[in-house]
Every structure is written in structure tokens, then in C-alpha cells.
PDB file of C-alpha atoms in Angstrom:
ATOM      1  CA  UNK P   1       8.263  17.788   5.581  1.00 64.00           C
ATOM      2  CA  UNK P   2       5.381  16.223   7.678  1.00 79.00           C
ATOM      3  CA  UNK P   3       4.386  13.083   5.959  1.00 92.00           C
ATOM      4  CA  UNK P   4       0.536  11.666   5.786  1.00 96.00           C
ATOM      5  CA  UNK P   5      -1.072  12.107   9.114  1.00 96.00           C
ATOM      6  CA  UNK P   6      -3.957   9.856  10.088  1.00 97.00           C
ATOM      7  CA  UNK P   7      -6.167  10.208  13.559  1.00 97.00           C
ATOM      8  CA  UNK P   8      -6.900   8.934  15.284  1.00 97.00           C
ATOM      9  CA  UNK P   9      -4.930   6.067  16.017  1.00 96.00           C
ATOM     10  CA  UNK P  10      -6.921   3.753  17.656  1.00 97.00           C
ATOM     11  CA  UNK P  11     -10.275   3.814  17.810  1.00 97.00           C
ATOM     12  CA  UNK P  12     -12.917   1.140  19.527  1.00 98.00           C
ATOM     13  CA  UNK P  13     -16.699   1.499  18.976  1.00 98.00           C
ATOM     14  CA  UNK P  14     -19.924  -0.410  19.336  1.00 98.00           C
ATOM     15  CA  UNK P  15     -21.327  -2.647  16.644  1.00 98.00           C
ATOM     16  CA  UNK P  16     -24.089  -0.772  14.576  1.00 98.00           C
ATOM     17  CA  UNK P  17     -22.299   2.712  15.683  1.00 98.00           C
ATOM     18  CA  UNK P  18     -20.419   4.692  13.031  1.00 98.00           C
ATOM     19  CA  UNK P  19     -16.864   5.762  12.913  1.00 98.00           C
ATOM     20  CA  UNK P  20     -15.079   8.510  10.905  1.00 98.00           C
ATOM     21  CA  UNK P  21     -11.296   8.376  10.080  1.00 98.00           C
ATOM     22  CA  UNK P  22      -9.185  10.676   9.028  1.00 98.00           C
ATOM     23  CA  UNK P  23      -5.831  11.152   6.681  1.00 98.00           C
ATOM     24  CA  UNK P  24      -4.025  14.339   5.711  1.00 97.00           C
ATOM     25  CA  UNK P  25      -1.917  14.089   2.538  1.00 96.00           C
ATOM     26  CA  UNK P  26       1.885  14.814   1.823  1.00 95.00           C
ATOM     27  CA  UNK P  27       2.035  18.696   0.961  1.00 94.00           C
ATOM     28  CA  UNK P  28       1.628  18.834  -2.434  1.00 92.00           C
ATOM     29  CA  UNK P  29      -0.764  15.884  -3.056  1.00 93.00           C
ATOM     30  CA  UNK P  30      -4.032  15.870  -4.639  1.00 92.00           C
ATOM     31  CA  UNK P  31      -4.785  12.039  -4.346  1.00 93.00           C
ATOM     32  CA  UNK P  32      -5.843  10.313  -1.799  1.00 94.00           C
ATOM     33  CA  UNK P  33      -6.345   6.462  -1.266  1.00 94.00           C
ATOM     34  CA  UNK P  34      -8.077   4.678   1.798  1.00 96.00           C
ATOM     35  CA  UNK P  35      -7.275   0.403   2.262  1.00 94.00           C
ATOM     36  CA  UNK P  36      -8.250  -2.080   5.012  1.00 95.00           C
ATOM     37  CA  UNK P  37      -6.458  -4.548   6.527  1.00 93.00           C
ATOM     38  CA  UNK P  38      -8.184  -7.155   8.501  1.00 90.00           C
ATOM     39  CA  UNK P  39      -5.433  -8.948  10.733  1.00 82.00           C
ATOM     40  CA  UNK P  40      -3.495 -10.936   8.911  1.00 74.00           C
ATOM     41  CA  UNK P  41      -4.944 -10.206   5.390  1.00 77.00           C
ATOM     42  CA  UNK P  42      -3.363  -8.155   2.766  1.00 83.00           C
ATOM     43  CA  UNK P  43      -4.469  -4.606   1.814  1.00 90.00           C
ATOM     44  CA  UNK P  44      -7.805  -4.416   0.477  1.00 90.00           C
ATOM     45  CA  UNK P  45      -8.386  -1.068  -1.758  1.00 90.00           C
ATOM     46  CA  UNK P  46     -11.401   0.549  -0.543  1.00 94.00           C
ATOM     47  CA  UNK P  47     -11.417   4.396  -1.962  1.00 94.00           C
ATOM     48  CA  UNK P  48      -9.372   6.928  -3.869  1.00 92.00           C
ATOM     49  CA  UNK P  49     -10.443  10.867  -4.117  1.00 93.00           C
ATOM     50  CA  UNK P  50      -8.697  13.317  -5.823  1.00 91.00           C
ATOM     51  CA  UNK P  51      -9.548  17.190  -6.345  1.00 90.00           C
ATOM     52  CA  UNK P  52     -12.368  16.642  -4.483  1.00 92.00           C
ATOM     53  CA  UNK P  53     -14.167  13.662  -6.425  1.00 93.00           C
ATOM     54  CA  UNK P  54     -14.134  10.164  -5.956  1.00 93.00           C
ATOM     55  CA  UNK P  55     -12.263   8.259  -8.683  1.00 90.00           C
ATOM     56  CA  UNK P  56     -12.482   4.854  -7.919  1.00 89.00           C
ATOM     57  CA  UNK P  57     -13.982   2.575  -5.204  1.00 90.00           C
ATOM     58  CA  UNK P  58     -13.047  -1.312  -4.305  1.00 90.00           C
ATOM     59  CA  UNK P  59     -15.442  -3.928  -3.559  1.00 90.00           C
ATOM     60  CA  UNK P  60     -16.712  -3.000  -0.339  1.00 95.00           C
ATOM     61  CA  UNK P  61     -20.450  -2.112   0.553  1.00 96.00           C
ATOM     62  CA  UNK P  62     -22.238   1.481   0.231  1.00 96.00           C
ATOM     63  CA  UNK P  63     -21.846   2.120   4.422  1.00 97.00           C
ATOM     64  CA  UNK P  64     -18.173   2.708   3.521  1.00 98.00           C
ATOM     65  CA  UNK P  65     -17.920   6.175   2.070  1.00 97.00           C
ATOM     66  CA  UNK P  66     -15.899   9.197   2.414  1.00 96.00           C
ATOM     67  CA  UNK P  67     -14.794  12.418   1.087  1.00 97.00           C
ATOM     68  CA  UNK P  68     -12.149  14.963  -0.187  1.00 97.00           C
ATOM     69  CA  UNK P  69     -11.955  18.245   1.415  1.00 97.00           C
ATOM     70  CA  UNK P  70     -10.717  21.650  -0.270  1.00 96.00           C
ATOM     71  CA  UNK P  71      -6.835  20.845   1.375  1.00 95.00           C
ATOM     72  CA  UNK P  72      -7.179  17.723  -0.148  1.00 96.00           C
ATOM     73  CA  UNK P  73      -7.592  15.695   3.273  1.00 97.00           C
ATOM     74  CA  UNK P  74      -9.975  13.197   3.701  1.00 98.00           C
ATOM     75  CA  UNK P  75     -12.126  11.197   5.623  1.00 98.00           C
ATOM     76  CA  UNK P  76     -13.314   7.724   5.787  1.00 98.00           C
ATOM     77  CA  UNK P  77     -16.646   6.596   6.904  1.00 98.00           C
ATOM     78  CA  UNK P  78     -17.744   3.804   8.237  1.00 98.00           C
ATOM     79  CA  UNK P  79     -21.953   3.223   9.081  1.00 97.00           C
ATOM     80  CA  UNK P  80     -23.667   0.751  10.756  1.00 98.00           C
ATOM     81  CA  UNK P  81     -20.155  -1.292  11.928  1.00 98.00           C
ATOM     82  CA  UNK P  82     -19.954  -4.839  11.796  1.00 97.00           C
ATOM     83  CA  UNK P  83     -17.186  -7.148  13.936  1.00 96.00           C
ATOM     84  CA  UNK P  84     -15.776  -7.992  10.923  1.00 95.00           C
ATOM     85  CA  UNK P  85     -15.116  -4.253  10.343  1.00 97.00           C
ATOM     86  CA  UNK P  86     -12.060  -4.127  12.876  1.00 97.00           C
ATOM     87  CA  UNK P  87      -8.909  -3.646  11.134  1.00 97.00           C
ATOM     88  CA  UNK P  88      -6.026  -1.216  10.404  1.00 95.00           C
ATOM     89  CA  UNK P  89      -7.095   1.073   7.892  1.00 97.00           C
ATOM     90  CA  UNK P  90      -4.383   2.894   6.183  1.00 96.00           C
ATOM     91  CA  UNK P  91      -4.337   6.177   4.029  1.00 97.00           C
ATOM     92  CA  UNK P  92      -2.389   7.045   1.456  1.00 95.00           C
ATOM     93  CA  UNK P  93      -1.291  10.166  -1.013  1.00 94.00           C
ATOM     94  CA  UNK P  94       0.403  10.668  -3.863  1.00 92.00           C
ATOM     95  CA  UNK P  95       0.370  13.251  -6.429  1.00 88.00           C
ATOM     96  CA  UNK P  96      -2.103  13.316  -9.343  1.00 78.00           C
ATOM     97  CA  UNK P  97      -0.817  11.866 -12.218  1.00 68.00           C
ATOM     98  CA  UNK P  98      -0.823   8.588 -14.467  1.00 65.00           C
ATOM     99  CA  UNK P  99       1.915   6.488 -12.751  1.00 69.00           C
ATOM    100  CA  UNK P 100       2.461   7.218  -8.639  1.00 79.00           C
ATOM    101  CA  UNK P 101       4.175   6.484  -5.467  1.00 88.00           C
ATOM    102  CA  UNK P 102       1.269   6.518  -2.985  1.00 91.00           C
ATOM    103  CA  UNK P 103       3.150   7.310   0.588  1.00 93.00           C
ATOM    104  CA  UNK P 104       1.088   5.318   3.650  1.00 95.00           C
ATOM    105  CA  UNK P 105       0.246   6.745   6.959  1.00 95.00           C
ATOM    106  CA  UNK P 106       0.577   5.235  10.366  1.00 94.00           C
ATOM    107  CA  UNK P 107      -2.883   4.079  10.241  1.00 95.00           C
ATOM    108  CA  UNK P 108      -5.837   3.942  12.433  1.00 97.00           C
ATOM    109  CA  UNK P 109      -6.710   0.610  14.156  1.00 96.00           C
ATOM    110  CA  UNK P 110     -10.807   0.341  14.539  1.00 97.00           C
ATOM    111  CA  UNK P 111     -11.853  -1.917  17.068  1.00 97.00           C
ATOM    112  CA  UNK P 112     -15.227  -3.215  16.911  1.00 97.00           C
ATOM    113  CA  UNK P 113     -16.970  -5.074  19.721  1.00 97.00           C
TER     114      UNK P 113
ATOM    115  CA  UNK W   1      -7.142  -8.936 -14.702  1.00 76.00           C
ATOM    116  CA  UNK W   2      -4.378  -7.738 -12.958  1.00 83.00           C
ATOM    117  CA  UNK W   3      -2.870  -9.610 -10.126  1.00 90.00           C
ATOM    118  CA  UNK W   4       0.504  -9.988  -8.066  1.00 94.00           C
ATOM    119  CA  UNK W   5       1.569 -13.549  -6.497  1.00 95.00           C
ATOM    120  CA  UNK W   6       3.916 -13.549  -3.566  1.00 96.00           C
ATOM    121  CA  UNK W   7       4.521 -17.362  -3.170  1.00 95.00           C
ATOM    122  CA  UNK W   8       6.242 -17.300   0.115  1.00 95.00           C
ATOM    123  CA  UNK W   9       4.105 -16.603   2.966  1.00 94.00           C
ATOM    124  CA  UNK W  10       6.988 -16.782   5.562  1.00 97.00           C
ATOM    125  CA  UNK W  11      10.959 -16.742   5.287  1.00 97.00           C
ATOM    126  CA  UNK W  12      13.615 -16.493   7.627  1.00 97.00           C
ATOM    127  CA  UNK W  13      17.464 -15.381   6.899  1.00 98.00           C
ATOM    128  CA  UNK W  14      20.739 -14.837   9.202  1.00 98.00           C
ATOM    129  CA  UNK W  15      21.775 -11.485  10.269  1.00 98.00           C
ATOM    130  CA  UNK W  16      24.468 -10.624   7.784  1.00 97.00           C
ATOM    131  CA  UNK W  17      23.025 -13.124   5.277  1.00 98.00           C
ATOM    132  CA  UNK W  18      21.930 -12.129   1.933  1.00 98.00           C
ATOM    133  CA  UNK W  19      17.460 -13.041   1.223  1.00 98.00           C
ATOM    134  CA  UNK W  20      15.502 -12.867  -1.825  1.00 98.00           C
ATOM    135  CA  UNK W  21      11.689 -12.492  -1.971  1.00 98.00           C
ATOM    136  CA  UNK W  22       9.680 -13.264  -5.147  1.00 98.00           C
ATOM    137  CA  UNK W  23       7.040 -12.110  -6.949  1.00 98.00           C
ATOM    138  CA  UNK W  24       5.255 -12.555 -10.208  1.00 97.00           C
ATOM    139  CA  UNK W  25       2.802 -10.137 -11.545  1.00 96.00           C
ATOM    140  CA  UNK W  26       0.340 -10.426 -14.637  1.00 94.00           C
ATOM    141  CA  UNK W  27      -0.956  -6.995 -16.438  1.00 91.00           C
ATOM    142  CA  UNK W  28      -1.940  -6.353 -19.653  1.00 89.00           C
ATOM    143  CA  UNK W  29      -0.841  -2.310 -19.443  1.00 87.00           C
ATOM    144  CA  UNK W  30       2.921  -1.500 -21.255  1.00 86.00           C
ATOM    145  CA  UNK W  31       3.463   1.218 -18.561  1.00 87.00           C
ATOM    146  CA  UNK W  32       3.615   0.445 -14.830  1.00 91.00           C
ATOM    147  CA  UNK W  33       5.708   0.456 -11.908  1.00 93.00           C
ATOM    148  CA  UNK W  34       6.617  -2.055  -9.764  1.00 95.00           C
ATOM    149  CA  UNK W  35       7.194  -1.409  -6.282  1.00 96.00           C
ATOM    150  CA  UNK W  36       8.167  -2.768  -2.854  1.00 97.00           C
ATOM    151  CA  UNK W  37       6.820  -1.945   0.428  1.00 97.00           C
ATOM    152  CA  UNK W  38       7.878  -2.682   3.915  1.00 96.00           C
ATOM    153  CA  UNK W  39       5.390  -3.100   7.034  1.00 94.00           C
ATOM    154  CA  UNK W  40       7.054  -3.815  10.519  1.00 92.00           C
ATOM    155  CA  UNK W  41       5.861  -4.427  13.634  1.00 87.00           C
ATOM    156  CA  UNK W  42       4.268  -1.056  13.905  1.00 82.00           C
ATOM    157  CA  UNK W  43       2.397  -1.410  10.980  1.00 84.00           C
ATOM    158  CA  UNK W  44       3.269   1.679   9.225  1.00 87.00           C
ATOM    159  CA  UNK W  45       4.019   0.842   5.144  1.00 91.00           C
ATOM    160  CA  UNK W  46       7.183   2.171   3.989  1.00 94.00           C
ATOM    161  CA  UNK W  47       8.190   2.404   0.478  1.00 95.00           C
ATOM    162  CA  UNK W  48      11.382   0.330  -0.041  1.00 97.00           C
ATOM    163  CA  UNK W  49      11.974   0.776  -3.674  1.00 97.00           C
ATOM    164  CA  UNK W  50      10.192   1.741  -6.972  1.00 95.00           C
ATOM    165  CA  UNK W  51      11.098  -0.008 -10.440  1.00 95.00           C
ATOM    166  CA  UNK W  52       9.849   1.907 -13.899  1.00 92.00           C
ATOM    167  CA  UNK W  53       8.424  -0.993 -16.052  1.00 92.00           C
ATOM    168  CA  UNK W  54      10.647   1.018 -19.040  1.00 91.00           C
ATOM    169  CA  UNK W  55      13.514   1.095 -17.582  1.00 91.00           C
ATOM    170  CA  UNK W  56      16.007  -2.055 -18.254  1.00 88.00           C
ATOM    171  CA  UNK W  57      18.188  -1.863 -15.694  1.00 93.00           C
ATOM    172  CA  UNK W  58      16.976  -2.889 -11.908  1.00 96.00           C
ATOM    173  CA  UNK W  59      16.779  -0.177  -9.098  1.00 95.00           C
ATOM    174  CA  UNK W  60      18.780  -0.734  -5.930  1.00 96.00           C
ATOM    175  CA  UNK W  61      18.724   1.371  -2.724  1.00 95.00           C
ATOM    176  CA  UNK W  62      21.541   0.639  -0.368  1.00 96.00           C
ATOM    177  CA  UNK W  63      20.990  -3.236   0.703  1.00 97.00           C
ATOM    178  CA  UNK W  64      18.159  -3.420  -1.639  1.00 98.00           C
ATOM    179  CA  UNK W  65      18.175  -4.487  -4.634  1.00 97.00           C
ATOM    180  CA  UNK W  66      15.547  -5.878  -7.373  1.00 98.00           C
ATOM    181  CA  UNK W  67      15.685  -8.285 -10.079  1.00 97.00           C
ATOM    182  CA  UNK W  68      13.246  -7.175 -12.703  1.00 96.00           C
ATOM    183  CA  UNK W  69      11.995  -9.701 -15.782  1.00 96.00           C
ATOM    184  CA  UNK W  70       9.832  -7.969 -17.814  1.00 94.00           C
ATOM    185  CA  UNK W  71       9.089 -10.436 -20.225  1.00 93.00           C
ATOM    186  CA  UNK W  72       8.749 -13.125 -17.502  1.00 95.00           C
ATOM    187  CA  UNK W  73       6.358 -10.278 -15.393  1.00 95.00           C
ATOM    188  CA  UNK W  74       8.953 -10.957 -12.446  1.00 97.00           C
ATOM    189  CA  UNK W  75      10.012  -8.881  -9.963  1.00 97.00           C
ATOM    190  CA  UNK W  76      11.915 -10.049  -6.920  1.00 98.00           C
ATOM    191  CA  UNK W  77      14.016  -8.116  -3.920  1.00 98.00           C
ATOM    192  CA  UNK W  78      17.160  -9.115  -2.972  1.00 98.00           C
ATOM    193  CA  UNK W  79      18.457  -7.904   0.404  1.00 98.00           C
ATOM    194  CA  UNK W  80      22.072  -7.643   1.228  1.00 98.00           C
ATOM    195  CA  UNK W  81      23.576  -7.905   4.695  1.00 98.00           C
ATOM    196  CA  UNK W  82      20.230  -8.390   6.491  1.00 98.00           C
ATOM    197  CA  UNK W  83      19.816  -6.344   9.737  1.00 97.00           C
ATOM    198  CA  UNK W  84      17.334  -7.471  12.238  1.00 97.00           C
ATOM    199  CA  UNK W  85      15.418  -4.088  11.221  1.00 95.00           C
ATOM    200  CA  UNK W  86      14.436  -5.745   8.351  1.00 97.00           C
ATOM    201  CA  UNK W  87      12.361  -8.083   9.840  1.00 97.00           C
ATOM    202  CA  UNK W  88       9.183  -6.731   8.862  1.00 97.00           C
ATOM    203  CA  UNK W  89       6.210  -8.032   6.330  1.00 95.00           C
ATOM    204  CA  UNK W  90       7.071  -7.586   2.827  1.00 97.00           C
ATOM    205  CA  UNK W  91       4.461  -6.202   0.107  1.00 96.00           C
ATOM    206  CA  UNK W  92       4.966  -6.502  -3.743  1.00 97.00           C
ATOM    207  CA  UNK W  93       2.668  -4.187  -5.626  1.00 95.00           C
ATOM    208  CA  UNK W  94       2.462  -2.865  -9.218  1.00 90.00           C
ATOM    209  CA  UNK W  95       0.685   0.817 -10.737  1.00 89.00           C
ATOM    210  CA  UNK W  96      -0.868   0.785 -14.233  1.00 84.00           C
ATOM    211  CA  UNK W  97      -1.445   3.746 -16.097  1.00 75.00           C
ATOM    212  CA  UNK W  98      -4.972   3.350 -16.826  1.00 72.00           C
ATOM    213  CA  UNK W  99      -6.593   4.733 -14.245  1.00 70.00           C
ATOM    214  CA  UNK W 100      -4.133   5.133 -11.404  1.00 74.00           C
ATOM    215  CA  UNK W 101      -4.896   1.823  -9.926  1.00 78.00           C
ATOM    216  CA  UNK W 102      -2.716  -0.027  -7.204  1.00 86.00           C
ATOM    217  CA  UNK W 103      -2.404  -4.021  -7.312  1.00 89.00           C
ATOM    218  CA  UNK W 104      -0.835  -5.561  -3.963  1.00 92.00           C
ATOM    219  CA  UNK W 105       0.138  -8.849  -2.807  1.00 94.00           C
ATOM    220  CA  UNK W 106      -0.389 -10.959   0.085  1.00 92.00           C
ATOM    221  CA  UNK W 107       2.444 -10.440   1.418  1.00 95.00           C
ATOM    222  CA  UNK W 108       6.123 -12.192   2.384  1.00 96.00           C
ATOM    223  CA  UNK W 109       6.817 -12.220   6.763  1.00 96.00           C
ATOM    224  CA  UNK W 110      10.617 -12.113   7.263  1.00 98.00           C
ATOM    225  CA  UNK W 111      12.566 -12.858   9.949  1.00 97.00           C
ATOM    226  CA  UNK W 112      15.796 -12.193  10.515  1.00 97.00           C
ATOM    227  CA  UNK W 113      17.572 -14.047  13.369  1.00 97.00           C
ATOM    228  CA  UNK W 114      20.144 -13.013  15.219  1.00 96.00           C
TER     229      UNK W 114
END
């Protein structure tokens, strides 16, 4: 069973430029979580969507956003990038219920210069 | 608020040798789990083991083991036999049941020398 897929897996762009991520879920799973992590800093939680809506959001400004499609993948998107942008970001599923095991993804490095 | 300390930034254990990591978490909730997650070199986060706040006795998989204190909000991993795989960053995080939210820590870099 394929696990969560995230692409793509590196991606470098221009400051002011936007970037979109993206994350498929574990078969099965309706939730989906996005985090950053700046090098050497913990995981900071950014988003979670499930069945389409967005539950919850972390402390991080409006130019972050995202969405929940229909097959319960998402994407992440990032407007107007700043350096301090550049990190791993990681994606996450689980399924939809109080009480989880969120499963990560590879992640997708964004590189901004 | 809820919040999970991992005190030791870095540690370092033999191959073969036996490590502990700590952590201490503070909730208010009843119902949570506690969970550790593994992040080597290639960054991907792997689930290492999950502990059910209402269960008393602590979860082990294979080399991995956890001490859980409820009452003391303390949840620590023990790894037996430590393979050189392990060497990896180390994440302690909790899940409440009000509203599905994830609580990390900051993390515990391991080494394990040859």
C-alpha cells in the first residue's frame, strides 16, 4: 500500500514568486496535515483539511493557504515567498477521527533565493 | 496550553549499547496519545511507536521500548541494542482529543558510534 506521496521534491523559486506543493494521503484517509521545518527547527503546524474543509490553521500568515480536493489530496500554497520561507515542508494523513496516527511523507524541500 | 519538552538536544550511545531519550509533556485533556517519531538523514518522519494515554502498561516495538508516567506527564524511549540505523533525530509528540490537534517537540539528535 503506497504511503503519502508528496511532489515535488525539491523545489527552488524566486523571492516574491509563489509555489504550490503537493501531498496525496494514505488510501483510506480523510485528513490531511501540512508542517514546516526551517533547518534545524522543529515542526511547525501550519494546516489541517479534512473532507474538503479546513479545520485548523497554525500561526503562520494568510499567503500560506491550501486546499482539500474530492480524493482527499491536497495542496499547499505559498504567495509572495520570503527567504525565510525555505524549508522542508512535510505532509501528513491520518484517518478522521478523535485520536490519530498522522503518517509523514518524504517531504518537499523549497528553496528560496 | 499544551506543550512537550525534550531536554536533550544531542546524545550519543555505542553500537550495541542500550539509550534513553526523555520527554515531559503538560495537557490538560484525559485522552491522548503519546507518540514517537524518527527523522534520519533523509528527512522522512517515521512513526516509531504510539502509547494510548489509557492504557497502563508501556508499548514496545522490537528494540523500542517506552516508559510512560502518567501522573508525572512523562514519556521517555528506551532503545535496546542500538544499531547505527538509529542514528536519526528523535521527535516526542502527543494527540488530544479535542480537536485532533498534534503537539511536537524540539527534538533529541542521536548518534550512534560505531
Amino acid at each position: 500500500e503506497a504511503g503519502v506521496t508528496q511532489s515535488p521534491t525539491h523545489l527552488i523559486k524566486t523571492r516574491g514568486q509563489q509555489a504550490t506543493l503537493r501531498c496525496s494521503p494514505i488510501s483510506g484517509h480523510t485528513s490531511v496535515y501540512w508542517y514546516q521545518q526551517a533547518l534545524g527547527l522543529g515542526l511547525q503546524f501550519l494546516l489541517w483539511y479534512d473532507e474538503g474543509e479546513e479545520r485548523n490553521r497554525g500561526n503562520f500568515p494568510p499567503r500560506f493557504s491550501g486546499r482539500q480536493f474530492p480524493n482527499y489530496s491536497s495542496e499547499l500554497n505559498v504567495n509572495a515567498l520570503e527567504l525565510e520561507d525555505s524549508a522542508l515542508y512535510l505532509c501528513a494523513s491520518s484517518f478522521r477521527r478523535q485520536l490519530n496516527t498522522i503518517y509523514f511523507g518524504e517531504g518537499s524541500w523549497l528553496t528560496v533565493v | 496550553a499544551q506543550t512537550v519538552t525534550q531536554s536533550q538536544p544531542e546524545m550519543s550511545v555505542q553500537e550495541a549499547e542500550t539509550v534513553t531519550l526523555s520527554c515531559t509533556y503538560d495537557t490538560s485533556e484525559n485522552n491522548y496519545y503519546l507518540f514517537w517519531y524518527k527523522q534520519p538523514p533523509s528527512r522522512q518522519m517515521i512513526l516509531v511507536i504510539r502509547q494510548e494515554a489509557y492504557k497502563q502498561q508501556n508499548a514496545t516495538e522490537n528494540r523500542f521500548s517506552v516508559n510512560f508516567q502518567k501522573a508525572a506527564k512523562s514519556f521517555s524511549l528506551k532503545i535496546s541494542d542500538s544499531q547505527l540505523g538509529d542514528t536519526a533525530m528523535y521527535f516526542c509528540a502527543f494527540n488530544v482529543w479535542t480537536g485532533n490537534q498534534f503537539y511536537f517537540g524540539t527534538g533529541t539528535s542521536l548518534t550512534v558510534i560505531p
